[in-house]
Coordinates of C-alpha atoms in Angstrom, one line a residue:
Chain A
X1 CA 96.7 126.9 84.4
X2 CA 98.4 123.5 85.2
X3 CA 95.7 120.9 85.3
X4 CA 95.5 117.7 86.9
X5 CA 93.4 114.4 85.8
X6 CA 91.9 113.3 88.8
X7 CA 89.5 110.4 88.0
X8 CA 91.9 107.9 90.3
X9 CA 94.9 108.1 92.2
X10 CA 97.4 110.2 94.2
X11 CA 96.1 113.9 92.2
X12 CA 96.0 115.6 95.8
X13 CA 99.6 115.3 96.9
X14 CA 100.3 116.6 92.9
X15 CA 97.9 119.5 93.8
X16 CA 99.5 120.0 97.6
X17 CA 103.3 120.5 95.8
X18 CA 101.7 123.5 93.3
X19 CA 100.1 124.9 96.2
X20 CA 103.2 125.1 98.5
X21 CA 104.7 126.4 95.1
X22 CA 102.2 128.9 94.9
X23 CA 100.7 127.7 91.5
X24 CA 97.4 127.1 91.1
X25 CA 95.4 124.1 89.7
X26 CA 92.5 122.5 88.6
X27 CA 90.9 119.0 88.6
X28 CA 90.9 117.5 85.3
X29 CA 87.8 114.6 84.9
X30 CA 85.8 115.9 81.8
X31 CA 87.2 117.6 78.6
X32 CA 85.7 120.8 79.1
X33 CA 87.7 121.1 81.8
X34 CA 91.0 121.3 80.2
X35 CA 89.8 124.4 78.7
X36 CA 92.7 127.1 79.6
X37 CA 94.5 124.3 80.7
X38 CA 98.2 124.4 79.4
X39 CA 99.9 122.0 81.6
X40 CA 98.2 118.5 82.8
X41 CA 100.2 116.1 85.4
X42 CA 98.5 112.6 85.1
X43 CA 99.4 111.3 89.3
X44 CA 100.0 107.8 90.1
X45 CA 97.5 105.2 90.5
X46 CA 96.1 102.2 88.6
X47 CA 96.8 103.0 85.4
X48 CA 94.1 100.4 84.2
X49 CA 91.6 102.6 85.7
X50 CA 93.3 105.9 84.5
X51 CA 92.8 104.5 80.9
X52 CA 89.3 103.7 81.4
X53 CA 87.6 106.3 83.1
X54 CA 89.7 109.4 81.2
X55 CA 88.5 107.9 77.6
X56 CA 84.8 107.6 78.8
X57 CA 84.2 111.3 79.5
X58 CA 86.4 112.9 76.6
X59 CA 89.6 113.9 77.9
X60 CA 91.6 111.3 76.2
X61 CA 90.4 112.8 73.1
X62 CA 90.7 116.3 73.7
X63 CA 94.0 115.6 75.6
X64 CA 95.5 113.9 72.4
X65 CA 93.6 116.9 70.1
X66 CA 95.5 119.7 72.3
X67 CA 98.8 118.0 72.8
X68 CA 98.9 117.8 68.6
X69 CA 98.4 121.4 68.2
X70 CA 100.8 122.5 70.9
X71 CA 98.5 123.7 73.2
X72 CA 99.4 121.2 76.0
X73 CA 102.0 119.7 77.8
X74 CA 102.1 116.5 79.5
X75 CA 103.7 114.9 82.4
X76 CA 102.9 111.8 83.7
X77 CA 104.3 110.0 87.1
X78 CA 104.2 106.2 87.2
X79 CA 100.5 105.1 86.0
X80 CA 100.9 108.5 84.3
X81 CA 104.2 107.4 82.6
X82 CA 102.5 104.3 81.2
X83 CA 99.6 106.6 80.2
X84 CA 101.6 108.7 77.7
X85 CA 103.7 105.8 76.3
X86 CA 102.7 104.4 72.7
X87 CA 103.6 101.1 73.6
X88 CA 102.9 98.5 77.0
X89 CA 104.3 95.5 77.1
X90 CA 102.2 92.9 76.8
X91 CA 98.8 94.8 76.7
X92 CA 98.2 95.9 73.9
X93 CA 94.9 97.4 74.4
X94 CA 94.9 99.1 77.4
X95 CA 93.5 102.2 77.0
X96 CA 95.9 105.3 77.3
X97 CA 96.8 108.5 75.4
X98 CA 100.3 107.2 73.8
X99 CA 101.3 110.2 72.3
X100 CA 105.2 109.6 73.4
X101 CA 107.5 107.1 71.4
X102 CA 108.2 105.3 74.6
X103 CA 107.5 101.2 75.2
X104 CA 107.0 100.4 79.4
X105 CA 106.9 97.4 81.1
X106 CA 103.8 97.7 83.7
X107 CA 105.2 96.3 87.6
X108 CA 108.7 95.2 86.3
X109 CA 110.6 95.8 89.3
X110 CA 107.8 93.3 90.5
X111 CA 105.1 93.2 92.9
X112 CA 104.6 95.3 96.2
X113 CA 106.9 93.9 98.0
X114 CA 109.8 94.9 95.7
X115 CA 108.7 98.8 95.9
X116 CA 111.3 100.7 97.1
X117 CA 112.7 104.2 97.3
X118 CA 116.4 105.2 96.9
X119 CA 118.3 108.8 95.9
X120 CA 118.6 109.3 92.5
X121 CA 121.6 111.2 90.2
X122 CA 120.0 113.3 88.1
X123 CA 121.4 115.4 85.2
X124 CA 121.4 119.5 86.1
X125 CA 120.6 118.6 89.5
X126 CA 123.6 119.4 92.0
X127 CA 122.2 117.4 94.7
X128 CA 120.3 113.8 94.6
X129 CA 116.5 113.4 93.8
X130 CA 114.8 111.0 96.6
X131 CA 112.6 108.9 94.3
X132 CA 109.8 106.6 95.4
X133 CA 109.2 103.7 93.1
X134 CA 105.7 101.5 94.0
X135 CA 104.7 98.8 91.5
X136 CA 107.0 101.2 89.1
X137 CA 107.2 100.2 85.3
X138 CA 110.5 100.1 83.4
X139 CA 111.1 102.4 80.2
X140 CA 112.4 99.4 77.8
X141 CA 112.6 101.7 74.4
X142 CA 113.3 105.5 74.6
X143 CA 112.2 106.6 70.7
X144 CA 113.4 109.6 68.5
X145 CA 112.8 112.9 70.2
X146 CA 113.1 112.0 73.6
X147 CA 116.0 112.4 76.3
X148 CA 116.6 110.6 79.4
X149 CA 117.6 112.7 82.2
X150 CA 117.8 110.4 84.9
X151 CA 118.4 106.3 84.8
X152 CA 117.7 103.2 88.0
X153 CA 120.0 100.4 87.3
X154 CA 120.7 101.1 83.8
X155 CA 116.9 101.8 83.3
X156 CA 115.5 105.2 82.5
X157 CA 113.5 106.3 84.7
X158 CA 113.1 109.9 83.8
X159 CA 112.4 111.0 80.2
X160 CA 111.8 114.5 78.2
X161 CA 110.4 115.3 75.1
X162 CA 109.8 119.2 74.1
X163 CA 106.7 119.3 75.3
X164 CA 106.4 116.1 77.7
X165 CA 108.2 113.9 80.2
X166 CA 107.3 111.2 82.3
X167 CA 108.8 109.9 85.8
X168 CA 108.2 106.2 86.7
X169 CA 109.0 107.6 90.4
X170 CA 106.6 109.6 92.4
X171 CA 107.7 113.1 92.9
X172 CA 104.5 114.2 94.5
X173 CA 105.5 111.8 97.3
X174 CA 108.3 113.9 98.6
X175 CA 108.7 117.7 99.6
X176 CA 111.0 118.5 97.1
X177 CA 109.6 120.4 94.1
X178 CA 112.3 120.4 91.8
X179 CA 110.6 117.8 89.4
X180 CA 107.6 120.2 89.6
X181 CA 109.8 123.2 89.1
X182 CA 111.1 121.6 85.9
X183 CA 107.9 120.3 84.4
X184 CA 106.5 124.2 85.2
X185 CA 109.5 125.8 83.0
X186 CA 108.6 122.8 80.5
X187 CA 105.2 124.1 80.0
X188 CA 105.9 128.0 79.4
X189 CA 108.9 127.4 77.2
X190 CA 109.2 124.0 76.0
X191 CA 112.7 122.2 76.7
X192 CA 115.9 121.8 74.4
X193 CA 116.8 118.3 73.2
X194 CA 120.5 119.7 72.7
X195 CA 122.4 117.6 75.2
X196 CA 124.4 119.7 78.0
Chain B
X1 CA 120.9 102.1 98.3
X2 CA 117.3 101.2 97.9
X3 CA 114.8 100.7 100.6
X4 CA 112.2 98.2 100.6
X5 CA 109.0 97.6 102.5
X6 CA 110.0 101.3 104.5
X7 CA 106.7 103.0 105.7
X8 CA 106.8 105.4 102.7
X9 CA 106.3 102.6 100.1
X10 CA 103.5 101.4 102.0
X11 CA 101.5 104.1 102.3
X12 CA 102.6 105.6 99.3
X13 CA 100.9 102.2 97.7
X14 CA 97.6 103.3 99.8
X15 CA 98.1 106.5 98.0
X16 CA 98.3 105.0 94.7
X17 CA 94.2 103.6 95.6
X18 CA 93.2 107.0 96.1
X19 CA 89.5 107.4 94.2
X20 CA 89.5 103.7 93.9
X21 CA 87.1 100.4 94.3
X22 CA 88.8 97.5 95.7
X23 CA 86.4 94.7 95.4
X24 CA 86.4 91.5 97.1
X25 CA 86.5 88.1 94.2
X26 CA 86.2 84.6 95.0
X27 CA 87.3 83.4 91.3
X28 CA 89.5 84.5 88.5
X29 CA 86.6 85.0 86.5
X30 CA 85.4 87.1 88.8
X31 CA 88.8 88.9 89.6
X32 CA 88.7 89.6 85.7
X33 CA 85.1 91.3 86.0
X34 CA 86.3 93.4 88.6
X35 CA 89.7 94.4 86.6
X36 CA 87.5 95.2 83.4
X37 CA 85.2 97.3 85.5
X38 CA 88.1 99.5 86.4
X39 CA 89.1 98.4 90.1
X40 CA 91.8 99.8 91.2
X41 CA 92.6 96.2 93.3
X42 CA 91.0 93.2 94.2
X43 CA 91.1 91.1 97.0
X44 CA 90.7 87.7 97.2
X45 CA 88.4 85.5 99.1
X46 CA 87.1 81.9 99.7
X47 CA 83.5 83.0 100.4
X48 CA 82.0 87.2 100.2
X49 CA 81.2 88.1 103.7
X50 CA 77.7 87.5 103.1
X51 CA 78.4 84.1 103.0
X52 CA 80.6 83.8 105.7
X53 CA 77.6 85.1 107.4
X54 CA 75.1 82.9 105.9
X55 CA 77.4 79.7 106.7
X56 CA 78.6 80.6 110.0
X57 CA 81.9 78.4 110.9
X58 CA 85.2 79.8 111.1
X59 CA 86.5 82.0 108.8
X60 CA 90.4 81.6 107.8
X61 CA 92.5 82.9 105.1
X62 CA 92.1 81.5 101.6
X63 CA 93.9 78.9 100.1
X64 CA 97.2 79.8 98.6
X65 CA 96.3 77.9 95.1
X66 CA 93.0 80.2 95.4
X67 CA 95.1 83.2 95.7
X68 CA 97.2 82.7 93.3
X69 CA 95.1 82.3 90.4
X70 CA 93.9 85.0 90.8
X71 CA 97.0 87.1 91.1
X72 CA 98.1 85.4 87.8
X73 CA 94.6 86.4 86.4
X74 CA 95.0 90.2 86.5
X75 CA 97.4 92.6 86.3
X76 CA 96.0 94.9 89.2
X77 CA 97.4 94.8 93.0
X78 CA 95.9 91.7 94.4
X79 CA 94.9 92.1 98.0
X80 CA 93.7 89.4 100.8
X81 CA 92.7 88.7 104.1
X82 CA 93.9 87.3 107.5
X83 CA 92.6 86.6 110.9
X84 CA 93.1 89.4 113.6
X85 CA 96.6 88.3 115.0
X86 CA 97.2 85.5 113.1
X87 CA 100.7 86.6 112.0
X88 CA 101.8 83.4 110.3
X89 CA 99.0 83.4 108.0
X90 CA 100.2 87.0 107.0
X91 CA 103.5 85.3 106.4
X92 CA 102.4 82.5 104.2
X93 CA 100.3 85.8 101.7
X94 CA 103.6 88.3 102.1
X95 CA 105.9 84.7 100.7
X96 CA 103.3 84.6 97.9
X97 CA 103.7 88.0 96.8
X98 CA 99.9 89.2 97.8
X99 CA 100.5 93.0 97.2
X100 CA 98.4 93.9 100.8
X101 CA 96.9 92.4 103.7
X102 CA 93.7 93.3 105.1
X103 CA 93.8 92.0 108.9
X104 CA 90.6 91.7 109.0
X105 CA 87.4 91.4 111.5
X106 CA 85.2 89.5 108.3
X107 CA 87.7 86.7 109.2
X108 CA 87.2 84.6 112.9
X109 CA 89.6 86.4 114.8
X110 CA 92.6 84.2 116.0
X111 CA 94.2 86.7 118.8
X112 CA 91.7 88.2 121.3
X113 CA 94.3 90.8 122.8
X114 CA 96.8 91.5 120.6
X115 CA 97.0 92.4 116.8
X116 CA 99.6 91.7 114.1
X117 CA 103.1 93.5 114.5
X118 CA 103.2 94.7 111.0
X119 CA 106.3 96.2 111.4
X120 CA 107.5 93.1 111.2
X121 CA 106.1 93.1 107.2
X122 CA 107.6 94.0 103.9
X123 CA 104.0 93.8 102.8
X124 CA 101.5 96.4 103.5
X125 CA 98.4 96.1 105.8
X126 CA 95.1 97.5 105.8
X127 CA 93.2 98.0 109.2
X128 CA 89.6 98.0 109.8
X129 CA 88.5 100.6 112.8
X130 CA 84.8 102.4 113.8
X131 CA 86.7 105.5 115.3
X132 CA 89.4 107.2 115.7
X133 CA 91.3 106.2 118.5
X134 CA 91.3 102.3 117.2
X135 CA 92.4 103.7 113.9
X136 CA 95.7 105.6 115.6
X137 CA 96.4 101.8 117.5
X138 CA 96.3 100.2 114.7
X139 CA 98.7 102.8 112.6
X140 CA 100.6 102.2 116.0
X141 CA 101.1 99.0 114.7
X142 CA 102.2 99.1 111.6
X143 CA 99.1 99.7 109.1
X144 CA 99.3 101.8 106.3
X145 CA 95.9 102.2 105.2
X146 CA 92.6 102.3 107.3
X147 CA 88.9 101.6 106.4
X148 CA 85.7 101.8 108.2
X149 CA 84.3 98.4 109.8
X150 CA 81.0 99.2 108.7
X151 CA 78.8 95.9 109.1
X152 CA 80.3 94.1 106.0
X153 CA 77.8 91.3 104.0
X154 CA 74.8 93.5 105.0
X155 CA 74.7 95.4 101.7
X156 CA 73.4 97.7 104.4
X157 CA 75.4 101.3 104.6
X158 CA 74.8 102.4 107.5
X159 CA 77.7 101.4 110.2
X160 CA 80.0 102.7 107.3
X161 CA 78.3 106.2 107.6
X162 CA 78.3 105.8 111.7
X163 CA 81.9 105.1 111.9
X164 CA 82.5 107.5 108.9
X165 CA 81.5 110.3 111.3
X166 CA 82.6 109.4 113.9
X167 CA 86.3 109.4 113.1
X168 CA 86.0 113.1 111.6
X169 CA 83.8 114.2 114.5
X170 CA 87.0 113.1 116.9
X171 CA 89.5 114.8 114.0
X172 CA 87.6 118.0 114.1
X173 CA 87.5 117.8 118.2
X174 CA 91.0 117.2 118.2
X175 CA 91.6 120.2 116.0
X176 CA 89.5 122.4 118.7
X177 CA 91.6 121.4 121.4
X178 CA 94.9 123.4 122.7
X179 CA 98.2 121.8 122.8
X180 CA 98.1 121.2 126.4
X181 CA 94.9 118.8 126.1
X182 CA 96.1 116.5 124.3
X183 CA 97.7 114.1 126.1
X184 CA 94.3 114.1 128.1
X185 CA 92.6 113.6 124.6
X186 CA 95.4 111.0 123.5
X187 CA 94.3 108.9 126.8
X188 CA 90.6 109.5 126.1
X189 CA 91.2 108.0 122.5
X190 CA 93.2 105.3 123.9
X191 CA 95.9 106.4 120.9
X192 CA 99.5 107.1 121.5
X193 CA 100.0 111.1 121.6
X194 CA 102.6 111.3 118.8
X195 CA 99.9 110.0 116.0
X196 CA 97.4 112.6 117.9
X197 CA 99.5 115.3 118.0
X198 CA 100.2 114.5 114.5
X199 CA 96.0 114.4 114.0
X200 CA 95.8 117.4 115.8
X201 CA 98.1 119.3 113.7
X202 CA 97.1 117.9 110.2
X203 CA 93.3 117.4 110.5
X204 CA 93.2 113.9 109.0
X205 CA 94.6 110.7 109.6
X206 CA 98.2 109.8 108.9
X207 CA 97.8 107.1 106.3
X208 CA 94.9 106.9 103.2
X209 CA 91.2 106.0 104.7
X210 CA 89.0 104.1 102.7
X211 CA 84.9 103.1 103.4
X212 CA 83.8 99.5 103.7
X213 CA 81.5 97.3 105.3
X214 CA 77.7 97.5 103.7
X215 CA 78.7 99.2 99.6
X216 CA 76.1 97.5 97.7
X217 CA 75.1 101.0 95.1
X218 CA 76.7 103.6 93.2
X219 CA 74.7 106.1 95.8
X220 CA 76.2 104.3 98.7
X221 CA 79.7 104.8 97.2
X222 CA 79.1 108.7 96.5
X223 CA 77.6 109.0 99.8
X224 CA 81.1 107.4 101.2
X225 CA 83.2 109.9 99.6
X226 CA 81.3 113.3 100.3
X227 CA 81.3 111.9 104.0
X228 CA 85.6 112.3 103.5
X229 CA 86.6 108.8 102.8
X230 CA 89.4 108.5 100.2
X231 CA 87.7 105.4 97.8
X232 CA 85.5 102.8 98.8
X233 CA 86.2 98.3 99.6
X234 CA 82.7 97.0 98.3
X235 CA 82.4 93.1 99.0
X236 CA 79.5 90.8 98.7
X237 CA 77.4 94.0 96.9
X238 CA 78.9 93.4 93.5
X239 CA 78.9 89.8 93.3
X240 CA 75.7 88.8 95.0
X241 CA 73.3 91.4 93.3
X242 CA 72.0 90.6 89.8
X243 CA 74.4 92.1 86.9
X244 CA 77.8 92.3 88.8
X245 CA 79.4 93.2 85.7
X246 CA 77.2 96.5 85.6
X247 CA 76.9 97.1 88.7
X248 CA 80.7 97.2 89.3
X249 CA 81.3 99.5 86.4
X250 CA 78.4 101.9 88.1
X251 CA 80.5 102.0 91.6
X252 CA 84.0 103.1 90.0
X253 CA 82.2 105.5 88.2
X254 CA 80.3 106.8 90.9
X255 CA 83.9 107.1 93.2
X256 CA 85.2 108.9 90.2
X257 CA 82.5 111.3 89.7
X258 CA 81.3 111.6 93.0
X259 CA 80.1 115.3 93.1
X260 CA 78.7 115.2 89.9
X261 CA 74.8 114.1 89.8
X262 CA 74.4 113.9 86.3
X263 CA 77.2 110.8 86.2
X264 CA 75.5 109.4 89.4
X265 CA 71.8 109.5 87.8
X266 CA 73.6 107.7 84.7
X267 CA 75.5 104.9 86.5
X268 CA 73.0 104.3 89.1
X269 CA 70.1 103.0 85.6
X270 CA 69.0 99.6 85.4
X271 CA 71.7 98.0 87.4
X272 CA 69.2 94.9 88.1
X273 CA 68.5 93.1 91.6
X274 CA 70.8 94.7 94.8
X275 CA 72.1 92.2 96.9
X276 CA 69.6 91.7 99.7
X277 CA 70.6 94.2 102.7
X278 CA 70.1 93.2 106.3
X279 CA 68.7 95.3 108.7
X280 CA 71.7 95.6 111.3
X281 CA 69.1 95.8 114.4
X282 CA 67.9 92.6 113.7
X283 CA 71.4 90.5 113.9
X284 CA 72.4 89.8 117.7
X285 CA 75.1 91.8 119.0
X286 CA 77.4 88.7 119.3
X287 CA 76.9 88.1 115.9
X288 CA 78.1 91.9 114.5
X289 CA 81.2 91.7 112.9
X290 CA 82.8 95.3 113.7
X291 CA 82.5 94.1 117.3
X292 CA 85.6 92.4 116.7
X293 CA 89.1 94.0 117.5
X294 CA 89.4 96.7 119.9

């Protein structure tokens, strides 16, 4: 079951691509219901308020407890992204799950008004990914473990770890479900660090 | 080549609110509350409707040094108001970086027939409308994000719940009706037919909808998102009741958690003094602030 934390943010238009994908899914906002969960997508929103409300009622916890004995895999899209990361520029103690050697600077790019969306190369794609980036962070450090699969300007802006990725774009804003495709293969068998 | 300000990076920002409290700050103090209570935005005022009310006068944007102390004091999207039509005051918040404008009736409207173009905007806009055919004009126009009108600094829920209903009363018509009645429908509604043939087909409105106008408990948030809307703007009912800090924490939760009683009982405890509602039948219809725009 692919799960999705929905205490804030965009967790329906994450739950609209599984369904036009055929997969089911369930809202995440209390541990217990990550229970048969073996997937969890953690949408876009304020990632502030992500950290708050999913450390109040347990998941945080139980995420980080099922993640270190292999029972979950992560993916996180923009406020997701910064979620996952061990280190955020500059705040220090926002809460978040941190589990990936990854450092993000939160609204790099800049304020709204500097959002934008452009087509992305991305590696074992044979056609361009459109990516949405709003208030997106930057990936400044990409630790041990970890490959990037897809850069912005020299930035990554997709990155993969054997059982996790983040995207500081917004998949779940388009119709195409290849990111979701990948992170689905990602949670049933895990993904190779082996480049090529 | 990348795109800025294109309609899918504004309402994909709208998107980003989703399950959210935007609260309305007159202070960087108070912009920090809100931030620590989990808001997923604030937006910045000179004076909480209720005040506006109280002092009568006219209403304007706030002043830019305002604004931008509080956008330096937190690190969520800062939001704030101008006057219905008053597209240079929109100009002077999108050249200070505000992340969204709310062209709003609270304010003393400067245009009586014609709203913003925002089109014209890099920055986003957020519309206030009582049903659905002033909710299409406005998307018409350029918004990317739509809240109720409600009867704001009334700590008083009830327009909120009235034009709530309304607007999925219409949807839900509009989904009875064949293909060949809607252009009849679309000059009912006043709307251009592409957004209600667009209604028509999808069963909801084209850009996220929030509730505002009258928030002042966690209760009146839940009640706002069983009734459809997508998160809740609460204004003068966290900073003029007793224990704002408290209170404000109790409405994200209560967005959050909004079908789950147990969290609502829990939140809603000892929040202190409510702001003092207003009953809306006892303020003169000239002095109703959803009455504004058209």
């Amino acid at each position: 079951m692919i799960g999705i934390l929905a205490v804030q943010g965009d967790f329906r238009e994450h739950e609209h691509m599984f369904q036009r994908m055929g997969v089911p899914t369930r809202r995440v906002r209390r541990a217990g219901d990550l229970t048969g969960v073996t997937g969890l997508v953690i949408p876009g929103g304020e990632s502030t308020t992500i950290g708050k409300l999913a450390r109040e009622y347990g998941v945080e916890e139980e995420a980080r407890r099922r993640y270190q004995e292999g029972s979950l895999a992560l993916w996180g899209t923009c406020a997701g992204a910064i979620w996952l990361s061990r280190e955020i520029e500059g705040y220090p103690d926002q809460p978040r799950l941190g589990v990936l050697d990854l450092a993000v600077a939160r609204n790099a790019y800049g304020r709204q008004v500097e959002s934008f969306e452009t087509d992305l190369a991305i590696e074992g794609f044979d056609r361009p990914f459109h990516a949405v980036f709003i208030r997106a962070p930057v990936i400044t450090r990409v630790g041990e473990g970890l490959r990037v699969l897809a850069t912005y300007r020299g930035d990554p802006v997709w990155a993969v770890g054997e059982r996790a990725m983040v995207t500081t774009f917004h998949p779940e804003l388009t119709d195409d479900p290849r990111v979701h495709a990948f992170f689905l293969r990602l949670v049933e068998k895990g993904v190779s660090l082996k480049a090529g | 080549m990348e795109a800025k300000g294109t309609l899918k990076v504004k309402t994909g920002f709208a998107e980003m609110f989703k399950g959210g409290v935007i609260m309305d700050v007159t202070t960087p103090e108070q912009a920090e509350i809100a931030e620590e209570a989990g808001a997923v935005a604030v937006m910045a005022l000179e004076r909480v409707p209720a005040d506006i009310r109280a002092q009568g006068g006219v209403a304007r944007m706030a002043d830019p040094k305002k604004i931008k102390e509080i956008m330096a004091a937190v690190s969520i999207p800062v939001m704030a108001k101008v006057r219905i039509g008053h597209f240079a005051e929109a100009m002077i918040l999108e050249a200070l970086g505000v992340d969204f404008i709310d062209e709003s009736e609270v304010l003393t409207p400067a245009d009586e027939e014609h709203h913003i173009d925002k089109w014209a905007f890099k920055v986003p806009f957020v519309n206030g409308a009582r049903d659905l055919g002033e909710a299409l004009r406005r998307i018409a126009e350029g918004a990317a994000m739509i809240r109720t009108k409600g009867e704001a600094g009334t700590g008083n829920v009830v327009e909120a719940v009235r034009h709530a209903r309304r607007m999925w009363k219409q949807i839900r018509w509009l989904q009875s009706l064949r293909e060949d009645e809607l252009p009849a429908a679309a000059k009912e509604l006043e709307a251009p037919l592409d957004l209600v043939k667009w209604v028509h087909e999808h069963g909801k409105l084209p850009v996220v909808n929030f509730a505002a106008g009258g928030v002042a408990t966690p209760a009146d948030a839940a009640l706002m998102m069983h009734l459809g809307m997508e998160g809740v703007f609460v204004g003068s009912g966290i900073f003029k009741s007793g224990d704002p800090r408290k209170r404000a924490r109790a409405i994200v939760r209560a967005v959050t958690h909004y079908d789950d009683p147990e969290v609502l009982a829990e939140v809603s405890e000892d929040l202190g003094e409510p702001m003092v509602g207003i009953n809306i039948d006892l303020i003169p219809e000239e002095e109703r602030l959803a009455k504004r725009g058209w």
